[in-house]
Coordinates of C-alpha atoms and ligand atoms in Angstrom, one line a residue:
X9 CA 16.3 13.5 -8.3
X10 CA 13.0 12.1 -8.8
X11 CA 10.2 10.8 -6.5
X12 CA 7.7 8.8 -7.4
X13 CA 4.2 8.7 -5.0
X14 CA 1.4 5.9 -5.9
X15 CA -1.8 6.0 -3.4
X16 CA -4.4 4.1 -4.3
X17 CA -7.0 1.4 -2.6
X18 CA -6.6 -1.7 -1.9
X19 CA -5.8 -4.3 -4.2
X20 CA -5.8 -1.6 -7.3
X21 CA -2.4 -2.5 -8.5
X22 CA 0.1 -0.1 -7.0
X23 CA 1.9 -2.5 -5.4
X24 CA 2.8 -4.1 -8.7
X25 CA 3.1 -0.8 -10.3
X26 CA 5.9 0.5 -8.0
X27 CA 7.6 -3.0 -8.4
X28 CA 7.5 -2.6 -11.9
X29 CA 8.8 0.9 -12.1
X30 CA 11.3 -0.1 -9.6
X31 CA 13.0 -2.7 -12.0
X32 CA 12.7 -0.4 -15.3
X33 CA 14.0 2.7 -13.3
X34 CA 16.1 1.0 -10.8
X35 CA 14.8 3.3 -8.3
X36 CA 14.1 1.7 -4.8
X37 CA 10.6 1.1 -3.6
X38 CA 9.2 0.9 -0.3
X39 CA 5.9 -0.4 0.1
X40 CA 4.3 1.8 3.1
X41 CA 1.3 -0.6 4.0
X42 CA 3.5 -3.4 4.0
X43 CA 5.0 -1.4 7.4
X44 CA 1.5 -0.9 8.7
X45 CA 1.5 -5.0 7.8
X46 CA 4.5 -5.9 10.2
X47 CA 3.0 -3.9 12.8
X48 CA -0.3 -5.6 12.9
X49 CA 1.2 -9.1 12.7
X50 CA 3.4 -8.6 15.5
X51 CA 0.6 -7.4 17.6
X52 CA -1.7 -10.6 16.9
X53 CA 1.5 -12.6 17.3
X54 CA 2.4 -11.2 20.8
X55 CA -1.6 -11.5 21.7
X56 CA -1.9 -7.4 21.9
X57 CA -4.8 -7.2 19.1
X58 CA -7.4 -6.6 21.8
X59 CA -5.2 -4.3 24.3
X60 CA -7.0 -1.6 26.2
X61 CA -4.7 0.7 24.5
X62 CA -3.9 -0.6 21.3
X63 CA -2.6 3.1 20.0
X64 CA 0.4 2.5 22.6
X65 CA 1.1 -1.1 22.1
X66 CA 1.0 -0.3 18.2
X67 CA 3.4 2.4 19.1
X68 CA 5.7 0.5 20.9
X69 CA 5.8 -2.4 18.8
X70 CA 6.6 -0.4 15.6
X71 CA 9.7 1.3 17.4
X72 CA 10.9 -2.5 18.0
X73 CA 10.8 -3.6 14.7
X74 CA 13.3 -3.2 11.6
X75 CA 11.1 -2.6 8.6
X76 CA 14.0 -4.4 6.3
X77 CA 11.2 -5.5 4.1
X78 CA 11.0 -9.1 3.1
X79 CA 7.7 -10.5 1.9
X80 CA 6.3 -12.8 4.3
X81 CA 3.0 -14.4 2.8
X82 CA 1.6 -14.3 6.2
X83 CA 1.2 -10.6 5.9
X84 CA -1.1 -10.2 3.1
X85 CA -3.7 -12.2 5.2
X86 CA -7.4 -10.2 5.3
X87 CA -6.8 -10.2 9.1
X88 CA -3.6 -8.2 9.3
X89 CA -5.2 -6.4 6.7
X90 CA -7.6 -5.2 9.1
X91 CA -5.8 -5.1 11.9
X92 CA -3.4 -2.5 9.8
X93 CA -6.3 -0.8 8.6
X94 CA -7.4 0.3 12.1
X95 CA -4.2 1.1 13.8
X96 CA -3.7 2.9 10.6
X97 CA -5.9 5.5 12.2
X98 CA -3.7 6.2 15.4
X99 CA -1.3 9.3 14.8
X100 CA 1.5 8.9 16.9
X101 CA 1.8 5.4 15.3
X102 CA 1.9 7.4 12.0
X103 CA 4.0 10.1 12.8
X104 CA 6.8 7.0 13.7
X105 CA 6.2 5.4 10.5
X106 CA 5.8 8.9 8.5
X107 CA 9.4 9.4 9.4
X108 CA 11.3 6.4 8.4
X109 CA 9.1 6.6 5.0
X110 CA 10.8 9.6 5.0
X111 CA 14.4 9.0 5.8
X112 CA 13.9 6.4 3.4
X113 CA 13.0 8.6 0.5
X114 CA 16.3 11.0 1.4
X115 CA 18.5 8.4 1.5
X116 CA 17.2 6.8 -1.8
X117 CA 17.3 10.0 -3.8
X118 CA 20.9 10.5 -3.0
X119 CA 22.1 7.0 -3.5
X120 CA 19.8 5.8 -6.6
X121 CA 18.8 9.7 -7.4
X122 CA 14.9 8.9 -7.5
X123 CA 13.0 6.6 -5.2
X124 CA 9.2 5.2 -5.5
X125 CA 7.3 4.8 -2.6
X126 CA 3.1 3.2 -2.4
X127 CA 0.5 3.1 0.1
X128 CA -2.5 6.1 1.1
X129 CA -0.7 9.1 1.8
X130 CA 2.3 9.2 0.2
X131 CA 1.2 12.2 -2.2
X132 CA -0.9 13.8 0.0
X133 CA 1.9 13.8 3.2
X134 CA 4.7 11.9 2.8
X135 CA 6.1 13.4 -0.7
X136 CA 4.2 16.5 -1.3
X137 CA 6.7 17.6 -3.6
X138 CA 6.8 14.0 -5.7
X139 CA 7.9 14.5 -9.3
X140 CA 5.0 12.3 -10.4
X141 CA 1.9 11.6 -8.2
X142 CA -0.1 8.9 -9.0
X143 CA -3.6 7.8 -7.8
X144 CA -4.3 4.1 -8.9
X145 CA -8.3 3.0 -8.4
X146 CA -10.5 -0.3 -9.8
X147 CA -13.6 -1.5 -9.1
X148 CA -14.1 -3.1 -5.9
X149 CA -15.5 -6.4 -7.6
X150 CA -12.3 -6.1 -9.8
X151 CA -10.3 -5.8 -7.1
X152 CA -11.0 -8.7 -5.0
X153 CA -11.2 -10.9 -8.1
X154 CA -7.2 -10.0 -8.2
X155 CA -6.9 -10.8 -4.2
X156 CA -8.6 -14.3 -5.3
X157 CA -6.5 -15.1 -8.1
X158 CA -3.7 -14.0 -5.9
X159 CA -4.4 -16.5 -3.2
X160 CA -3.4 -19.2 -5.9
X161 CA -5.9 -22.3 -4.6
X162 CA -5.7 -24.0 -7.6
X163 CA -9.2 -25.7 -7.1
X164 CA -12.1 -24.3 -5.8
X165 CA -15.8 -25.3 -6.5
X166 CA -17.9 -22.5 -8.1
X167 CA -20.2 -22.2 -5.1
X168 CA -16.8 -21.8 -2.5
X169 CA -15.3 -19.0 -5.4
X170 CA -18.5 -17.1 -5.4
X171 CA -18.4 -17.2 -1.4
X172 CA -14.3 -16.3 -1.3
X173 CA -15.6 -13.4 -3.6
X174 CA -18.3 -12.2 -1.8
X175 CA -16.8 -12.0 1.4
X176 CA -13.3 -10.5 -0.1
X177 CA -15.9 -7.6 -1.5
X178 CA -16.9 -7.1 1.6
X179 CA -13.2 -6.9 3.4
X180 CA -12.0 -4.7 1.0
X181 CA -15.1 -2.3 0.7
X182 CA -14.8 -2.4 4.5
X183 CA -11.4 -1.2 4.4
X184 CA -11.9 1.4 1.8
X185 CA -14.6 3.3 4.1
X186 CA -12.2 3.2 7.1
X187 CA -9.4 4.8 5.1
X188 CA -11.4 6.8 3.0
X189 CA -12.7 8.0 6.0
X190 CA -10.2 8.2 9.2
X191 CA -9.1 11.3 10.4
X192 CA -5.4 11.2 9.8
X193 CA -4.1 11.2 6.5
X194 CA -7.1 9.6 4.7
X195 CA -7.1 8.0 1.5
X196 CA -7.6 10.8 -1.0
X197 CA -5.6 11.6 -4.0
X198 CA -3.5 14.3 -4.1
X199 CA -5.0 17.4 -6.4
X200 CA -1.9 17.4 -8.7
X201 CA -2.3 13.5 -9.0
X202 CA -2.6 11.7 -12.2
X203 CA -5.7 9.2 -11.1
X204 CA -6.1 5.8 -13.2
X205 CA -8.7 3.1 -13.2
X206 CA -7.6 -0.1 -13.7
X207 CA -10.2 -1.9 -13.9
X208 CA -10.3 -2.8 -17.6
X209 CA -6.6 -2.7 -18.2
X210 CA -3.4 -5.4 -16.9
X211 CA -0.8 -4.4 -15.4
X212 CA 1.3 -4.0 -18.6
X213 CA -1.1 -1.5 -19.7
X214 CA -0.8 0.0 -16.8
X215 CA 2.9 0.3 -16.5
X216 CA 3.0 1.7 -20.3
X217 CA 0.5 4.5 -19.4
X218 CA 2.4 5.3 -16.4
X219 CA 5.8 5.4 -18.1
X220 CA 4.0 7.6 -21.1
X221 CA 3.7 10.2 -18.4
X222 CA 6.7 10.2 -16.8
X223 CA 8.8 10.0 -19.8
X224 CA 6.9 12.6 -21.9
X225 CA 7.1 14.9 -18.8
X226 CA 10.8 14.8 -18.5
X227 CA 11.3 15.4 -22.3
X228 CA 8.9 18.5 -22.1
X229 CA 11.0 19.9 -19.0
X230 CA 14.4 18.9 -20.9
Ligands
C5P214 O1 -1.5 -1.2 1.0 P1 -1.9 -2.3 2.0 O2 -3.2 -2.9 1.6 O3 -0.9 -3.3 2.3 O4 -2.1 -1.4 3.3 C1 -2.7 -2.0 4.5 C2 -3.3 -0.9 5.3 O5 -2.3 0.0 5.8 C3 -4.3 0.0 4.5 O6 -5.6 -0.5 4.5 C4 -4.2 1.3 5.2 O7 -5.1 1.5 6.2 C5 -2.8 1.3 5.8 N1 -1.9 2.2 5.1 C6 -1.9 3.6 5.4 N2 -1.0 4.4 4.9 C7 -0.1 4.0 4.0 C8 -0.1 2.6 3.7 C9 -1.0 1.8 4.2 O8 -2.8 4.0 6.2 N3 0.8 4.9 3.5

Protein backbone atom coordinates (compact mmCIF):
# COMPACT_ATOMS: atom_id res chain seq x y z
CA UNK A 1 0.00 0.00 0.00
CA UNK A 2 1.51 3.20 -0.88
CA UNK A 3 1.22 6.85 0.43
CA UNK A 4 2.05 9.64 -1.20
CA UNK A 5 2.77 13.10 1.04
CA UNK A 6 3.34 16.54 -1.03
CA UNK A 7 4.09 19.76 1.42
CA UNK A 8 5.01 22.56 -0.17
CA UNK A 9 4.13 26.52 -0.14
CA UNK A 10 1.67 28.22 -1.51
CA UNK A 11 0.92 28.21 -4.98
CA UNK A 12 4.15 25.84 -5.78
CA UNK A 13 2.19 23.31 -7.71
CA UNK A 14 1.34 20.49 -5.36
CA UNK A 15 -2.09 20.90 -5.74
CA UNK A 16 -1.81 20.01 -9.36
CA UNK A 17 0.78 17.54 -8.76
CA UNK A 18 -1.41 15.32 -6.46
CA UNK A 19 -4.28 15.76 -9.06
CA UNK A 20 -2.07 14.59 -11.56
CA UNK A 21 -0.77 11.60 -9.78
CA UNK A 22 -4.16 10.89 -8.73
CA UNK A 23 -5.44 10.25 -12.38
CA UNK A 24 -2.16 8.25 -13.49
CA UNK A 25 -2.22 6.20 -10.23
CA UNK A 26 -5.80 6.26 -9.53
CA UNK A 27 -4.96 6.73 -6.02
CA UNK A 28 -7.40 9.18 -4.11
CA UNK A 29 -6.24 12.66 -3.10
CA UNK A 30 -7.34 14.88 -0.52
CA UNK A 31 -6.23 18.29 -0.57
CA UNK A 32 -5.60 19.22 3.20
CA UNK A 33 -5.62 23.18 2.82
CA UNK A 34 -8.63 22.94 0.92
CA UNK A 35 -10.22 21.72 4.65
CA UNK A 36 -8.41 24.54 6.37
CA UNK A 37 -10.43 26.52 3.17
CA UNK A 38 -14.03 25.38 4.19
CA UNK A 39 -13.32 26.29 7.57
CA UNK A 40 -12.36 29.83 7.05
CA UNK A 41 -15.17 30.46 4.63
CA UNK A 42 -17.79 29.31 6.85
CA UNK A 43 -16.48 31.44 9.54
CA UNK A 44 -16.56 34.76 7.35
CA UNK A 45 -19.91 33.55 6.08
CA UNK A 46 -21.52 33.10 9.58
CA UNK A 47 -19.78 36.67 10.57
CA UNK A 48 -17.23 34.75 13.25
CA UNK A 49 -13.87 36.07 11.53
CA UNK A 50 -13.40 38.57 14.23
CA UNK A 51 -14.73 36.36 17.41
CA UNK A 52 -13.07 36.89 20.74
CA UNK A 53 -12.25 33.31 20.55
CA UNK A 54 -11.82 32.42 17.10
CA UNK A 55 -9.74 29.00 18.17
CA UNK A 56 -13.32 27.74 19.55
CA UNK A 57 -15.55 29.06 16.90
CA UNK A 58 -12.92 27.52 14.31
CA UNK A 59 -13.29 24.42 16.37
CA UNK A 60 -16.74 24.20 16.36
CA UNK A 61 -17.43 25.04 12.94
CA UNK A 62 -14.96 22.38 11.57
CA UNK A 63 -16.83 19.60 13.64
CA UNK A 64 -20.12 20.88 11.66
CA UNK A 65 -18.93 20.53 8.39
CA UNK A 66 -18.57 17.48 5.91
CA UNK A 67 -15.28 17.98 4.14
CA UNK A 68 -16.83 15.93 0.94
CA UNK A 69 -14.61 18.14 -1.14
CA UNK A 70 -16.02 19.86 -4.11
CA UNK A 71 -14.19 22.93 -5.49
CA UNK A 72 -15.98 25.91 -4.90
CA UNK A 73 -14.06 28.96 -6.57
CA UNK A 74 -15.01 30.99 -3.66
CA UNK A 75 -12.42 29.19 -1.70
CA UNK A 76 -9.25 29.93 -3.37
CA UNK A 77 -9.96 33.74 -2.61
CA UNK A 78 -6.65 35.56 -0.90
CA UNK A 79 -9.04 36.27 2.06
CA UNK A 80 -9.89 32.68 3.02
CA UNK A 81 -6.53 32.23 2.24
CA UNK A 82 -5.59 34.11 5.14
CA UNK A 83 -8.15 33.55 7.27
CA UNK A 84 -6.99 29.63 6.79
CA UNK A 85 -3.58 30.63 7.20
CA UNK A 86 -4.13 31.93 10.78
CA UNK A 87 -6.56 29.42 12.27
CA UNK A 88 -4.10 27.10 10.75
CA UNK A 89 -2.12 27.91 13.85
CA UNK A 90 -4.78 26.76 16.60
CA UNK A 91 -4.08 23.03 17.67
CA UNK A 92 -7.12 21.75 18.72
CA UNK A 93 -8.55 22.97 15.36
CA UNK A 94 -5.65 20.73 14.00
CA UNK A 95 -5.78 17.83 15.97
CA UNK A 96 -9.80 17.66 14.44
CA UNK A 97 -8.63 18.02 11.00
CA UNK A 98 -5.27 15.75 11.63
CA UNK A 99 -7.64 12.98 12.25
CA UNK A 100 -10.00 12.85 9.39
CA UNK A 101 -6.81 13.44 7.12
CA UNK A 102 -6.01 10.45 8.76
CA UNK A 103 -9.03 8.25 8.57
CA UNK A 104 -8.93 9.27 5.22
CA UNK A 105 -5.54 7.90 4.31
CA UNK A 106 -6.63 4.31 6.12
CA UNK A 107 -9.61 4.07 4.36
CA UNK A 108 -7.95 4.94 0.94
CA UNK A 109 -5.05 2.53 1.28
CA UNK A 110 -7.43 -0.38 1.78
CA UNK A 111 -9.88 0.48 -0.84
CA UNK A 112 -7.49 1.95 -3.78
CA UNK A 113 -4.24 0.41 -1.88
CA UNK A 114 -2.23 3.83 -2.04
CA UNK A 115 -3.65 7.28 -1.37
CA UNK A 116 -1.97 10.91 -1.99
CA UNK A 117 -2.66 13.51 0.25
CA UNK A 118 -1.11 17.76 -0.03
CA UNK A 119 -0.89 20.55 2.13
CA UNK A 120 2.11 21.61 5.09
CA UNK A 121 2.43 18.77 7.23
CA UNK A 122 1.47 15.84 5.66
CA UNK A 123 5.19 14.36 5.70
CA UNK A 124 6.27 15.81 8.69
CA UNK A 125 2.85 14.60 10.86
CA UNK A 126 0.19 13.33 9.10
CA UNK A 127 2.11 10.38 7.03
CA UNK A 128 5.40 10.03 8.75
CA UNK A 129 5.70 6.72 7.23
CA UNK A 130 4.69 7.95 3.41
CA UNK A 131 6.30 5.75 0.74
CA UNK A 132 7.32 8.95 -1.08
CA UNK A 133 7.58 12.38 0.56
CA UNK A 134 7.70 15.16 -1.46
CA UNK A 135 8.55 18.86 -0.76
CA UNK A 136 7.39 21.08 -3.79
CA UNK A 137 8.92 24.96 -3.64
CA UNK A 138 9.13 28.06 -6.41
CA UNK A 139 9.97 31.37 -6.28
CA UNK A 140 7.57 33.60 -4.63
CA UNK A 141 7.46 35.92 -7.79
CA UNK A 142 6.81 32.64 -9.74
CA UNK A 143 4.36 31.66 -7.69
CA UNK A 144 1.95 34.53 -7.69
CA UNK A 145 2.47 34.87 -11.44
CA UNK A 146 0.63 31.21 -11.41
CA UNK A 147 -2.17 32.65 -8.79
CA UNK A 148 -2.61 35.53 -11.53
CA UNK A 149 -2.87 33.46 -14.47
CA UNK A 150 -5.06 31.41 -12.50
CA UNK A 151 -7.59 34.05 -11.81
CA UNK A 152 -8.31 34.01 -15.59
CA UNK A 153 -9.27 38.00 -16.18
CA UNK A 154 -8.79 37.88 -19.55
CA UNK A 155 -7.97 41.68 -19.81
CA UNK A 156 -6.00 43.59 -17.56
CA UNK A 157 -3.94 46.80 -18.29
CA UNK A 158 -0.22 46.51 -17.66
CA UNK A 159 -0.24 48.95 -14.84
CA UNK A 160 -3.52 46.87 -12.95
CA UNK A 161 -1.19 43.37 -13.75
CA UNK A 162 1.89 44.82 -12.21
CA UNK A 163 -0.36 46.00 -9.12
CA UNK A 164 -2.39 42.31 -8.95
CA UNK A 165 1.25 41.05 -8.90
CA UNK A 166 2.60 43.06 -6.43
CA UNK A 167 0.18 42.77 -3.97
CA UNK A 168 -0.29 38.74 -4.66
CA UNK A 169 3.74 38.80 -3.70
CA UNK A 170 2.97 40.23 -0.79
CA UNK A 171 -0.17 37.76 0.30
CA UNK A 172 1.70 34.83 -0.41
CA UNK A 173 5.16 35.97 1.20
CA UNK A 174 2.85 36.90 4.02
CA UNK A 175 1.54 33.57 4.29
CA UNK A 176 4.75 31.75 3.94
CA UNK A 177 6.24 33.55 7.16
CA UNK A 178 3.15 32.62 9.20
CA UNK A 179 3.46 28.95 8.25
CA UNK A 180 6.90 28.74 8.07
CA UNK A 181 6.86 30.06 11.34
CA UNK A 182 3.72 28.92 13.65
CA UNK A 183 4.17 26.74 16.32
CA UNK A 184 2.23 23.73 15.38
CA UNK A 185 3.15 21.69 12.60
CA UNK A 186 5.07 24.39 10.57
CA UNK A 187 5.81 24.28 7.02
CA UNK A 188 9.09 22.43 6.90
CA UNK A 189 9.93 19.53 4.77
CA UNK A 190 10.33 16.40 6.10
CA UNK A 191 14.28 15.15 6.32
CA UNK A 192 13.59 12.10 4.13
CA UNK A 193 11.69 14.38 1.57
CA UNK A 194 12.59 14.67 -1.97
CA UNK A 195 12.46 18.77 -2.28
CA UNK A 196 11.86 20.31 -5.91
CA UNK A 197 11.84 23.78 -7.27
CA UNK A 198 9.54 24.54 -9.72
CA UNK A 199 10.23 27.46 -10.73
CA UNK A 200 11.73 26.92 -14.09
CA UNK A 201 9.92 23.79 -14.98
CA UNK A 202 5.58 23.14 -15.94
CA UNK A 203 3.77 21.01 -14.45
CA UNK A 204 4.49 18.20 -16.95
CA UNK A 205 8.02 18.34 -16.11
CA UNK A 206 7.12 18.23 -12.91
CA UNK A 207 4.91 15.22 -12.88
CA UNK A 208 7.67 13.29 -15.07
CA UNK A 209 10.40 13.98 -12.40
CA UNK A 210 8.08 12.91 -9.74
CA UNK A 211 7.00 9.72 -11.47
CA UNK A 212 10.99 8.97 -12.27
CA UNK A 213 11.17 8.72 -8.51
CA UNK A 214 8.55 6.79 -7.63
CA UNK A 215 8.68 4.34 -10.34
CA UNK A 216 12.55 3.80 -10.22
CA UNK A 217 12.12 3.26 -6.41
CA UNK A 218 9.60 0.54 -6.70
CA UNK A 219 11.63 -1.32 -9.35
CA UNK A 220 14.84 -1.06 -7.08
CA UNK A 221 12.75 -2.49 -4.02
CA UNK A 222 11.10 -5.18 -6.51
O1 LIG B 1 -2.71 24.75 0.42
P1 LIG B 1 -3.57 25.97 0.64
O2 LIG B 1 -2.95 27.23 0.15
O3 LIG B 1 -4.96 25.80 0.14
O4 LIG B 1 -3.69 26.08 2.25
C1 LIG B 1 -4.30 27.17 2.89
C2 LIG B 1 -3.68 27.33 4.27
O5 LIG B 1 -4.04 26.20 5.08
C3 LIG B 1 -2.14 27.35 4.28
O6 LIG B 1 -1.60 28.64 4.14
C4 LIG B 1 -1.80 26.76 5.64
O7 LIG B 1 -1.72 27.75 6.63
C5 LIG B 1 -2.99 25.86 5.97
N1 LIG B 1 -2.65 24.43 5.86
C6 LIG B 1 -2.01 23.84 6.91
N2 LIG B 1 -1.76 22.51 6.89
C7 LIG B 1 -2.12 21.76 5.85
C8 LIG B 1 -2.75 22.36 4.74
C9 LIG B 1 -2.99 23.72 4.76
O8 LIG B 1 -1.63 24.52 7.87
N3 LIG B 1 -1.89 20.44 5.87
Amino acid sequence: MIEIAIDGTAASGKGTLAKKLSLKYKFPYLDTGLMYRMVAYDLIYQKKKYSSNLELESCKTAKKIDFQQSENIQLRSEEIAELASKIASFPDLREILNSQQIEFAKKNKKKYGGCILDGRDIGTKILPNANFKFFINASVEIRAKRRLLEKNISFLHENDEKCMLQSLIIEINKRDVSDVKRKVSPLVPAEDAFIIDTSLIDANELLSIVTNIIEGSSKKSD
